[in-house]
Coordinates of C-alpha atoms in Angstrom, one line a residue:
X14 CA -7.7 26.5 24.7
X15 CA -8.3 29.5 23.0
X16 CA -7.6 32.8 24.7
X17 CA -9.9 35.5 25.3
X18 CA -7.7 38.0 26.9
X19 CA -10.0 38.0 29.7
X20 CA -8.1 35.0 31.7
X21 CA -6.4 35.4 34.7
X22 CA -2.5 36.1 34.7
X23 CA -1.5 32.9 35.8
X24 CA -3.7 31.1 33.0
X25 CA -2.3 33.2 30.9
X26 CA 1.3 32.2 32.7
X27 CA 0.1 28.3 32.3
X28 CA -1.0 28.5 28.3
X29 CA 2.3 30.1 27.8
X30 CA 4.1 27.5 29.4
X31 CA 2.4 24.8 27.6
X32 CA 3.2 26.0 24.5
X33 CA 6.7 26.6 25.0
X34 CA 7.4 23.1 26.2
X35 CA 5.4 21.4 23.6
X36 CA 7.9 23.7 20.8
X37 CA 10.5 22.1 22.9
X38 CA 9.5 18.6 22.5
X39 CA 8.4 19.1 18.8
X40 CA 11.8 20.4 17.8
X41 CA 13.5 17.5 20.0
X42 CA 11.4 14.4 19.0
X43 CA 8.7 13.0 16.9
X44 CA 5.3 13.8 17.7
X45 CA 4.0 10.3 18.1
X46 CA 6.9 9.6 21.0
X47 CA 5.7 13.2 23.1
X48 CA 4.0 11.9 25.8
X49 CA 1.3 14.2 28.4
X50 CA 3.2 13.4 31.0
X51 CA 6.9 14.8 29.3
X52 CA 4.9 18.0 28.6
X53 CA 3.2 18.7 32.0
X54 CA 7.0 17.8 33.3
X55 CA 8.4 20.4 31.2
X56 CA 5.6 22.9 31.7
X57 CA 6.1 22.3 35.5
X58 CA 2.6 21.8 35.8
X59 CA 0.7 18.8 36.7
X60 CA -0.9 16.7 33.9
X61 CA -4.4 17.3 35.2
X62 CA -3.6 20.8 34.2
X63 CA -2.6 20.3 31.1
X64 CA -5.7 18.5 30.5
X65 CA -8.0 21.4 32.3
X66 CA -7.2 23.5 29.1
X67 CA -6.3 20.5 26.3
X68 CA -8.4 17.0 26.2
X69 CA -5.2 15.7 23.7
X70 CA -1.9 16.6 22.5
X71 CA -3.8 16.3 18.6
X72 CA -5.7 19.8 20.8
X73 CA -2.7 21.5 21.6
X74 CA -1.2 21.0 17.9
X75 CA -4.4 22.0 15.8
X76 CA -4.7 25.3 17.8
X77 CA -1.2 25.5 17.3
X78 CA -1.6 25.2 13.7
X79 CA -4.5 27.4 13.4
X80 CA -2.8 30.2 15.3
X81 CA 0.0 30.3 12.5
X82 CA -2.7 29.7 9.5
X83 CA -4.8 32.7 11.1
X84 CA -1.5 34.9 11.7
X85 CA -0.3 33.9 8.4
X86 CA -4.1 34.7 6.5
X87 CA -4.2 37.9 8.0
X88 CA -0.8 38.7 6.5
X89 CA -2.1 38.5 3.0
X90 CA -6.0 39.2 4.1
X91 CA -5.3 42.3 1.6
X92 CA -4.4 40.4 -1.3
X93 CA -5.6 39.3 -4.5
X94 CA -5.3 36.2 -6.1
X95 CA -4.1 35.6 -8.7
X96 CA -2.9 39.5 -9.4
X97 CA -0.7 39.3 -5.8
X98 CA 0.5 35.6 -6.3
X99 CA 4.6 37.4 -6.3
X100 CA 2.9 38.8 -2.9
X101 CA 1.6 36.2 -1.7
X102 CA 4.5 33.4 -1.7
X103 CA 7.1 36.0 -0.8
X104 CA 5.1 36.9 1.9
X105 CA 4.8 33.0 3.1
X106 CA 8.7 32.9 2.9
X107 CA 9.0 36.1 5.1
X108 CA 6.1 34.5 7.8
X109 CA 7.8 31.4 7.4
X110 CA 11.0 33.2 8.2
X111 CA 10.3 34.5 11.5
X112 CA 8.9 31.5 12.7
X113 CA 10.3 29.2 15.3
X114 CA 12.2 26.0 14.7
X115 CA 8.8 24.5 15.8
X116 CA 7.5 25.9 13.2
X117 CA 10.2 24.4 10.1
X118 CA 9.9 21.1 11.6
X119 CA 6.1 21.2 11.3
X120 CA 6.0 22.1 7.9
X121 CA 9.0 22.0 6.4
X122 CA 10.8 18.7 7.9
X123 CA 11.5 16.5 4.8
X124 CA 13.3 13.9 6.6
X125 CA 10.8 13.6 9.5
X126 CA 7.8 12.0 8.1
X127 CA 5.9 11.8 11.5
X128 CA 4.9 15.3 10.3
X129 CA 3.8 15.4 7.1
X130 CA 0.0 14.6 7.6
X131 CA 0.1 17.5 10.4
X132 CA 2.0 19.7 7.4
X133 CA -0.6 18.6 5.1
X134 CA -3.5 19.7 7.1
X135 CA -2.0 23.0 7.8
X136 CA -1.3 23.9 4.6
X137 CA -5.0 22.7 3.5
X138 CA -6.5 25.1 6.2
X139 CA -4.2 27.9 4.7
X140 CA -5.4 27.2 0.9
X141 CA -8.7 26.5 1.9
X142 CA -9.2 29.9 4.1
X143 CA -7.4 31.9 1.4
X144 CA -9.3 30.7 -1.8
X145 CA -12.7 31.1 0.3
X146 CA -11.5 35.2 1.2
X147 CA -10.2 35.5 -2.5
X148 CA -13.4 34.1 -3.7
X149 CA -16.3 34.1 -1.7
X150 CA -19.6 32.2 -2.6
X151 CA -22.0 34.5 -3.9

């Protein structure tokens, strides 16, 4: 669900909570074994809940994802490729830094291979997004 800044506190409350137990579960187990129902009970919320705000777990992660692609693009929004390249992969080691464990096991878990499609899509979102602001169609 994406946020507006206009929900109520205790949405606001709920989201939160939903995230932080699906980082949780992501940096416990592979993503194909978390289950709804492990994440509402982690979230102490009820699963209808979760699914008030998220149809599927796939939901929850691609928003995930997009949040650190968007953070990350707007990091680099300034630069120019290929002139900034230097700029632009120390600045993905630096994002990349002050991310979560969540975060390093979704893209940069080489022994877990449950998330390397999920790594692969992120990254393509972050290329694609970057060439298109680097080199817009005229």
């Amino acid at each position: 669900m994406k946020l507006t800044g206009y929900e109520d506190l205790r949405v606001q409350r709920t989201i939160n909570s939903i995230y932080h137990a699906f980082e949780e579960l992501i940096c416990e187990k592979e993503y194909p074994k978390i289950t709804v129902k492990e994440l509402a009970q982690r979230a102490q919320i009820n699963k209808k809940t979760f699914y008030r705000y998220y149809p599927t777990l796939d939901d929850l992660l691609h928003e995930m994802q997009a949040q650190y692609a968007k953070e990350f693009i707007e990091e680099v929004k300034d630069y120019r490729y290929p002139d900034d390249l230097d700029k632009e992969i120390a600045a993905f080691f630096e994002f990349s830094a002050k991310q979560g464990e969540a975060y390093d096991r979704i893209t940069v878990s080489a022994g877990d291979s449950s998330y390397t499609g999920i790594r692969r899509e992120m990254i393509n979102e972050v290329m694609h997004k970057t060439w298109d602001n680097h080199h817009p169609l005229t």
